[in-house]
CSV table of C-alpha atoms in Angstrom, one decimal:
chain,number,residue,atom,x,y,z
A,1,UNK,CA,-11.4,-7.9,-22.1
A,2,UNK,CA,-10.8,-5.1,-24.9
A,3,UNK,CA,-11.3,-1.9,-24.2
A,4,UNK,CA,-14.1,-1.7,-27.0
A,5,UNK,CA,-15.9,-4.1,-25.5
A,6,UNK,CA,-15.9,-2.4,-22.2
A,7,UNK,CA,-17.1,0.6,-23.0
A,8,UNK,CA,-20.0,-1.0,-24.5
A,9,UNK,CA,-21.1,-2.7,-21.3
A,10,UNK,CA,-20.7,0.0,-19.2
A,11,UNK,CA,-22.9,2.1,-21.7
A,12,UNK,CA,-25.3,-0.3,-21.3
A,13,UNK,CA,-25.9,0.0,-18.0
A,14,UNK,CA,-25.7,-3.7,-17.4
A,15,UNK,CA,-23.3,-3.1,-14.1
A,16,UNK,CA,-25.5,-0.6,-12.9
A,17,UNK,CA,-28.8,-3.2,-12.8
A,18,UNK,CA,-26.7,-5.4,-11.6
A,19,UNK,CA,-25.2,-3.3,-9.1
A,20,UNK,CA,-29.3,-2.4,-7.9
A,21,UNK,CA,-30.0,-6.1,-6.6
A,22,UNK,CA,-26.7,-6.7,-4.4
A,23,UNK,CA,-26.9,-4.9,-1.1
A,24,UNK,CA,-25.0,-1.8,0.2
A,25,UNK,CA,-21.1,-2.1,-0.3
A,26,UNK,CA,-17.4,0.0,0.2
A,27,UNK,CA,-14.7,-0.4,-1.9
A,28,UNK,CA,-11.1,0.9,-0.1
A,29,UNK,CA,-8.2,1.6,-3.0
A,30,UNK,CA,-4.8,0.9,-2.2
A,31,UNK,CA,-2.3,3.2,-3.5
A,32,UNK,CA,0.8,3.8,-2.5
A,33,UNK,CA,2.3,7.0,-4.7
A,34,UNK,CA,1.1,9.7,-7.0
A,35,UNK,CA,4.2,11.8,-8.5
A,36,UNK,CA,4.4,14.0,-12.2
A,37,UNK,CA,6.2,11.4,-13.5
A,38,UNK,CA,6.8,7.4,-12.0
A,39,UNK,CA,8.8,6.7,-14.9
A,40,UNK,CA,11.8,8.0,-13.3
A,41,UNK,CA,11.8,6.5,-10.7
A,42,UNK,CA,10.8,2.9,-12.2
A,43,UNK,CA,13.9,1.0,-10.5
A,44,UNK,CA,13.1,1.5,-7.0
A,45,UNK,CA,8.9,2.4,-7.3
A,46,UNK,CA,8.4,-0.2,-9.9
A,47,UNK,CA,4.8,-0.3,-10.8
A,48,UNK,CA,3.3,1.0,-6.9
A,49,UNK,CA,3.1,4.7,-8.7
A,50,UNK,CA,0.4,6.5,-10.2
A,51,UNK,CA,1.0,9.9,-12.4
A,52,UNK,CA,-0.6,12.7,-11.0
A,53,UNK,CA,-2.6,13.0,-14.3
A,54,UNK,CA,-4.2,9.9,-14.0
A,55,UNK,CA,-4.8,10.7,-10.4
A,56,UNK,CA,-6.3,13.6,-11.0
A,57,UNK,CA,-8.8,11.9,-13.3
A,58,UNK,CA,-9.4,9.2,-10.8
A,59,UNK,CA,-9.9,11.1,-8.1
A,60,UNK,CA,-12.4,14.0,-10.3
A,61,UNK,CA,-14.6,10.0,-11.8
A,62,UNK,CA,-14.5,9.4,-7.6
A,63,UNK,CA,-15.9,12.5,-6.6
A,64,UNK,CA,-18.2,12.9,-9.8
A,65,UNK,CA,-19.8,8.9,-9.9
A,66,UNK,CA,-19.0,7.6,-6.6
A,67,UNK,CA,-19.3,8.2,-3.0
A,68,UNK,CA,-16.1,8.8,-1.1
A,69,UNK,CA,-16.4,8.3,2.3
A,70,UNK,CA,-13.4,8.1,5.0
A,71,UNK,CA,-12.2,4.6,6.3
A,72,UNK,CA,-14.4,5.8,10.0
A,73,UNK,CA,-17.1,5.7,8.1
A,74,UNK,CA,-17.0,2.7,6.7
A,75,UNK,CA,-16.0,1.5,10.4
A,76,UNK,CA,-20.1,2.5,11.2
A,77,UNK,CA,-21.3,0.6,8.0
A,78,UNK,CA,-19.2,-3.0,9.0
A,79,UNK,CA,-20.3,-2.6,12.6
A,80,UNK,CA,-24.3,-2.5,11.7
A,81,UNK,CA,-24.4,1.0,10.4
A,82,UNK,CA,-25.7,2.1,6.8
A,83,UNK,CA,-23.5,2.9,4.2
A,84,UNK,CA,-23.8,5.0,1.0
A,85,UNK,CA,-23.8,3.1,-2.0
A,86,UNK,CA,-20.8,3.2,-4.1
A,87,UNK,CA,-19.2,4.0,-1.1
A,88,UNK,CA,-15.1,4.2,-2.1
A,89,UNK,CA,-12.2,4.8,0.5
A,90,UNK,CA,-9.1,6.1,-0.9
A,91,UNK,CA,-5.9,4.4,1.4
A,92,UNK,CA,-2.2,5.1,0.9
A,93,UNK,CA,0.7,2.6,2.2
A,94,UNK,CA,4.9,3.3,3.2
A,95,UNK,CA,4.5,7.0,3.6
A,96,UNK,CA,6.4,8.5,0.6
A,97,UNK,CA,6.6,12.2,0.8
A,98,UNK,CA,4.7,12.4,-3.4
A,99,UNK,CA,1.5,11.1,-0.8
A,100,UNK,CA,1.9,15.0,0.7
A,101,UNK,CA,3.6,16.7,-1.7
A,102,UNK,CA,1.9,15.6,-4.9
A,103,UNK,CA,-1.7,13.8,-3.6
A,104,UNK,CA,-2.9,15.8,-0.9
A,105,UNK,CA,-3.4,18.7,-3.0
A,106,UNK,CA,-5.2,17.0,-5.3
A,107,UNK,CA,-7.4,15.4,-2.3
A,108,UNK,CA,-9.0,18.1,-1.5
A,109,UNK,CA,-9.1,19.9,-4.5
A,110,UNK,CA,-12.0,16.7,-5.7
A,111,UNK,CA,-12.9,16.9,-1.7
A,112,UNK,CA,-11.9,13.1,-1.3
A,113,UNK,CA,-10.4,12.4,1.9
A,114,UNK,CA,-8.0,9.8,2.0
A,115,UNK,CA,-5.8,6.9,5.2
A,116,UNK,CA,-2.4,6.9,4.9
A,117,UNK,CA,-0.5,4.5,6.4
A,118,UNK,CA,3.4,5.5,7.3
A,119,UNK,CA,6.0,2.6,7.6
A,120,UNK,CA,7.6,4.2,10.7
A,121,UNK,CA,10.8,3.9,11.3
A,122,UNK,CA,11.7,4.3,7.1
A,123,UNK,CA,9.9,8.1,7.7
A,124,UNK,CA,12.4,8.0,11.3
A,125,UNK,CA,15.5,7.2,9.1
A,126,UNK,CA,14.5,9.2,6.0
A,127,UNK,CA,15.0,6.0,3.9
A,128,UNK,CA,12.4,4.4,1.5
A,129,UNK,CA,10.8,0.7,2.3
A,130,UNK,CA,13.8,-2.3,1.6
A,131,UNK,CA,11.6,-3.6,-1.1
A,132,UNK,CA,12.4,-0.6,-2.7
A,133,UNK,CA,16.2,-0.9,-2.1
A,134,UNK,CA,16.5,-4.0,-2.9
A,135,UNK,CA,14.1,-4.1,-6.5
A,136,UNK,CA,17.3,-0.5,-7.3
A,137,UNK,CA,19.9,-2.8,-6.6
A,138,UNK,CA,19.1,-6.0,-8.5
A,139,UNK,CA,17.8,-3.6,-11.5
A,140,UNK,CA,21.3,-1.6,-11.6
A,141,UNK,CA,23.9,-4.1,-10.8
A,142,UNK,CA,26.6,-3.8,-13.2
A,143,UNK,CA,27.0,-8.2,-12.4
A,144,UNK,CA,26.1,-10.9,-14.1
A,145,UNK,CA,25.4,-13.5,-11.8
A,146,UNK,CA,25.0,-13.3,-8.1
A,147,UNK,CA,24.4,-16.4,-5.2
A,148,UNK,CA,21.7,-16.0,-2.8
A,149,UNK,CA,21.8,-16.4,1.0
A,150,UNK,CA,21.5,-20.1,0.1
A,151,UNK,CA,24.6,-20.6,-2.4
A,152,UNK,CA,22.4,-20.9,-5.0
A,153,UNK,CA,23.4,-19.2,-8.0
A,154,UNK,CA,21.0,-16.4,-10.2
A,155,UNK,CA,21.8,-15.1,-13.4
A,156,UNK,CA,21.7,-11.6,-14.3
A,157,UNK,CA,21.8,-10.7,-17.8
A,158,UNK,CA,18.8,-10.3,-18.5
A,159,UNK,CA,15.3,-8.2,-17.0
A,160,UNK,CA,13.5,-11.3,-16.4
A,161,UNK,CA,16.8,-13.1,-14.4
A,162,UNK,CA,17.3,-10.0,-12.4
A,163,UNK,CA,13.1,-9.8,-11.7
A,164,UNK,CA,13.2,-14.0,-10.4
A,165,UNK,CA,16.4,-13.2,-8.4
A,166,UNK,CA,14.5,-9.8,-6.4
A,167,UNK,CA,11.7,-11.8,-5.5
A,168,UNK,CA,13.5,-14.7,-4.1
A,169,UNK,CA,14.9,-12.4,-2.3
A,170,UNK,CA,12.4,-10.6,-1.2
A,171,UNK,CA,10.7,-13.7,0.1
A,172,UNK,CA,13.6,-13.6,2.8
A,173,UNK,CA,13.4,-10.6,3.9
A,174,UNK,CA,9.9,-10.6,4.4
A,175,UNK,CA,10.1,-12.4,6.9
A,176,UNK,CA,12.8,-10.6,8.8
A,177,UNK,CA,12.0,-6.9,11.2
A,178,UNK,CA,14.2,-4.6,12.6
A,179,UNK,CA,18.0,-4.7,12.8
A,180,UNK,CA,18.1,-8.3,11.4
A,181,UNK,CA,16.0,-6.9,8.4
A,182,UNK,CA,18.7,-4.2,8.4
A,183,UNK,CA,21.6,-6.0,8.0
A,184,UNK,CA,20.2,-8.4,5.2
A,185,UNK,CA,19.3,-5.3,3.1
A,186,UNK,CA,22.7,-4.2,3.2
A,187,UNK,CA,24.4,-7.4,3.1
A,188,UNK,CA,22.9,-7.6,-0.7
A,189,UNK,CA,23.9,-4.4,-1.7
A,190,UNK,CA,27.2,-5.0,-0.7
A,191,UNK,CA,27.3,-8.3,-3.0
A,192,UNK,CA,25.3,-6.6,-6.2
A,193,UNK,CA,28.1,-3.2,-5.5
A,194,UNK,CA,25.0,-0.7,-6.4
A,195,UNK,CA,22.6,0.7,-3.5
A,196,UNK,CA,20.1,3.0,-3.8
A,197,UNK,CA,20.3,7.2,-3.3
A,198,UNK,CA,20.5,8.5,-0.7
A,199,UNK,CA,16.3,10.9,-0.5
A,200,UNK,CA,15.9,11.7,2.7
A,201,UNK,CA,12.6,13.7,1.0
A,202,UNK,CA,12.1,10.6,-0.5
A,203,UNK,CA,9.4,10.1,3.1
A,204,UNK,CA,7.3,12.4,4.6
A,205,UNK,CA,7.9,13.8,7.6
A,206,UNK,CA,6.0,13.9,11.1
A,207,UNK,CA,5.1,17.9,9.7
A,208,UNK,CA,3.7,16.9,6.9
A,209,UNK,CA,1.4,14.0,8.5
A,210,UNK,CA,0.0,16.8,10.9
A,211,UNK,CA,-1.0,19.0,8.1
A,212,UNK,CA,-2.6,15.9,6.7
A,213,UNK,CA,-4.6,15.3,9.2
A,214,UNK,CA,-5.3,18.9,9.2
A,215,UNK,CA,-6.7,19.0,6.1
A,216,UNK,CA,-9.2,16.3,7.5
A,217,UNK,CA,-7.1,13.2,6.5
A,218,UNK,CA,-6.2,10.2,8.9
A,219,UNK,CA,-2.5,8.3,9.6
A,220,UNK,CA,-2.4,5.1,10.8
A,221,UNK,CA,0.2,2.4,11.2
A,222,UNK,CA,1.5,0.1,8.5
A,223,UNK,CA,4.4,-1.6,10.6
A,224,UNK,CA,7.8,-0.1,11.7
A,225,UNK,CA,9.7,-2.1,9.0
A,226,UNK,CA,7.8,-3.0,6.8
A,227,UNK,CA,7.7,-7.4,7.5
A,228,UNK,CA,5.4,-10.4,5.9
A,229,UNK,CA,3.6,-10.2,9.7
A,230,UNK,CA,2.3,-13.6,9.2
A,231,UNK,CA,5.6,-14.8,9.3
A,232,UNK,CA,7.0,-13.0,12.2
A,233,UNK,CA,7.8,-14.3,15.5
A,234,UNK,CA,5.2,-13.5,18.0
A,235,UNK,CA,7.2,-11.4,20.1
A,236,UNK,CA,8.2,-9.5,16.5
A,237,UNK,CA,4.9,-9.1,15.4
A,238,UNK,CA,3.9,-7.2,18.5
A,239,UNK,CA,6.5,-4.2,18.8
A,240,UNK,CA,5.8,-4.0,14.8
A,241,UNK,CA,2.6,-3.4,15.4
A,242,UNK,CA,2.6,-1.5,18.9
A,243,UNK,CA,5.8,0.9,18.5
A,244,UNK,CA,4.7,2.2,15.5
A,245,UNK,CA,1.3,2.7,17.1
A,246,UNK,CA,3.3,4.3,20.2
A,247,UNK,CA,5.3,6.6,18.1
A,248,UNK,CA,2.3,7.8,15.8
A,249,UNK,CA,0.7,9.0,19.0
A,250,UNK,CA,3.5,10.3,20.8
A,251,UNK,CA,4.1,12.5,17.4
A,252,UNK,CA,1.2,13.1,16.3
A,253,UNK,CA,-0.5,13.7,19.6
A,254,UNK,CA,-3.9,11.6,18.5
A,255,UNK,CA,-4.6,8.7,18.5
A,256,UNK,CA,-3.4,5.7,15.9
A,257,UNK,CA,-6.6,2.8,15.7
A,258,UNK,CA,-6.0,2.4,11.9
A,259,UNK,CA,-3.0,-0.2,10.7
A,260,UNK,CA,-2.7,-1.7,7.2
A,261,UNK,CA,-1.1,-5.3,6.4
A,262,UNK,CA,2.2,-4.9,3.9
A,263,UNK,CA,2.2,-7.8,1.8
A,264,UNK,CA,6.1,-7.3,0.1
A,265,UNK,CA,6.1,-11.0,-0.4
A,266,UNK,CA,4.6,-13.9,0.8
A,267,UNK,CA,1.1,-15.8,1.3
A,268,UNK,CA,0.2,-14.9,3.5
A,269,UNK,CA,0.5,-11.5,4.9
A,270,UNK,CA,-1.9,-11.6,8.3
A,271,UNK,CA,-2.9,-14.2,10.5
A,272,UNK,CA,-5.6,-15.1,13.1
A,273,UNK,CA,-2.7,-14.3,15.4
A,274,UNK,CA,-2.1,-11.1,14.4
A,275,UNK,CA,-5.6,-10.6,14.0
A,276,UNK,CA,-5.6,-10.8,17.6
A,277,UNK,CA,-2.2,-8.8,18.2
A,278,UNK,CA,-4.3,-5.8,16.1
A,279,UNK,CA,-6.9,-5.6,18.2
A,280,UNK,CA,-5.1,-6.2,21.8
A,281,UNK,CA,-2.3,-3.3,20.4
A,282,UNK,CA,-5.9,-0.8,20.6
A,283,UNK,CA,-6.2,-1.0,16.4
A,284,UNK,CA,-10.2,-0.8,15.6
A,285,UNK,CA,-9.0,-1.8,12.1
A,286,UNK,CA,-6.7,-3.2,9.6
A,287,UNK,CA,-7.2,-3.5,5.7
A,288,UNK,CA,-5.2,-6.2,3.4
A,289,UNK,CA,-4.5,-6.7,-0.2
A,290,UNK,CA,-7.2,-9.1,-0.4
A,291,UNK,CA,-8.8,-8.4,-3.3
A,292,UNK,CA,-12.9,-7.3,-2.6
A,293,UNK,CA,-15.8,-4.9,-1.6
A,294,UNK,CA,-15.6,-4.3,2.2
A,295,UNK,CA,-19.5,-5.3,2.9
A,296,UNK,CA,-21.7,-5.1,6.6
A,297,UNK,CA,-20.5,-7.6,8.8
A,298,UNK,CA,-17.0,-8.0,8.2
A,299,UNK,CA,-14.4,-8.6,10.9
A,300,UNK,CA,-12.4,-4.7,10.8
A,301,UNK,CA,-9.5,-6.3,11.5
A,302,UNK,CA,-8.8,-7.8,7.7
A,303,UNK,CA,-10.6,-5.9,5.2
A,304,UNK,CA,-10.5,-6.5,1.8
A,305,UNK,CA,-8.8,-3.9,-0.8
A,306,UNK,CA,-9.0,-3.0,-4.5
A,307,UNK,CA,-5.9,-2.5,-6.3
A,308,UNK,CA,-6.7,0.9,-8.8
A,309,UNK,CA,-5.7,0.4,-12.5
A,310,UNK,CA,-3.0,3.0,-13.7
A,311,UNK,CA,-5.9,4.5,-15.9
A,312,UNK,CA,-9.7,6.2,-15.2
A,313,UNK,CA,-11.1,4.0,-16.9
A,314,UNK,CA,-10.3,1.3,-15.8
A,315,UNK,CA,-10.6,2.1,-12.0
A,316,UNK,CA,-14.0,2.9,-13.7
A,317,UNK,CA,-13.9,-0.8,-14.9
A,318,UNK,CA,-12.9,-2.3,-12.0
A,319,UNK,CA,-15.4,-0.4,-9.5
A,320,UNK,CA,-18.2,-0.8,-11.1
A,321,UNK,CA,-17.5,-3.9,-12.4
A,322,UNK,CA,-17.1,-5.0,-8.5
A,323,UNK,CA,-20.2,-3.4,-7.2
A,324,UNK,CA,-21.7,-5.6,-10.0
A,325,UNK,CA,-20.6,-8.5,-8.4
A,326,UNK,CA,-18.1,-9.7,-11.3
A,327,UNK,CA,-14.6,-10.3,-9.6
A,328,UNK,CA,-12.3,-8.4,-10.8
């Protein structure tokens, strides 16, 4: 829909009127990275990073026109408690250092709490999650062609061809975890004759996570190695859930009760089995990338989220539409 039409609809109050006929609900927003200039990191981050200026505007919007709450408050509502209308929960996936360095000061100034889901192996080994590493390899290789693990040839002359090959590679890598995953990524980097420069400061440290907690924010798990949990063997999925929780609790000295499902490739990214495994591992909530609001009676181990846009007006439209019952 054209921007002017959206402004007219928002200004008319029609969405607010529609919202008034609906019961209370909450919106969980899904962020990844906040950077002063995201375009500098486009070859690794792709489109997951928000600019600091836009993120500041979005947090000010939430503080002014919505009701930012913690994930724990949302859980109470899901289990039968009350929830203020227009409640919004801010979450971050992966565990990038900019979450602490750039996003946290903005959140604190706006008075918006957030939950940060950390990929533990990436933090401890000071390397970015494998989707960023593969994206960088395919976007920066000087090769004009490549054969995938099945022997199928892929042309790499055009950006669209590189993206298609990258996505195909992700379909394979997302089904791997741990050492097997790292070996696969290393092999692709070797074949493409390029590798992301080592940037140890790209991921958060445990000291920074402790600081997030001291400022009233929450830290949760985003697995050990960022696989698609629905495609792992049962013992591998259990390890991703339990070991990430154990290590975070060891270093942060606090119970880790919240989990976020990675969605790097393929669908679905969670299953009835992984839901039961997350409960058995001791998690109280798990968020997905399935689109939608949080409503009373929802299963707290498969909560839906909303992807924020890259503009302040776009986020306003998405939230107003969602609360009014429109698909976003």
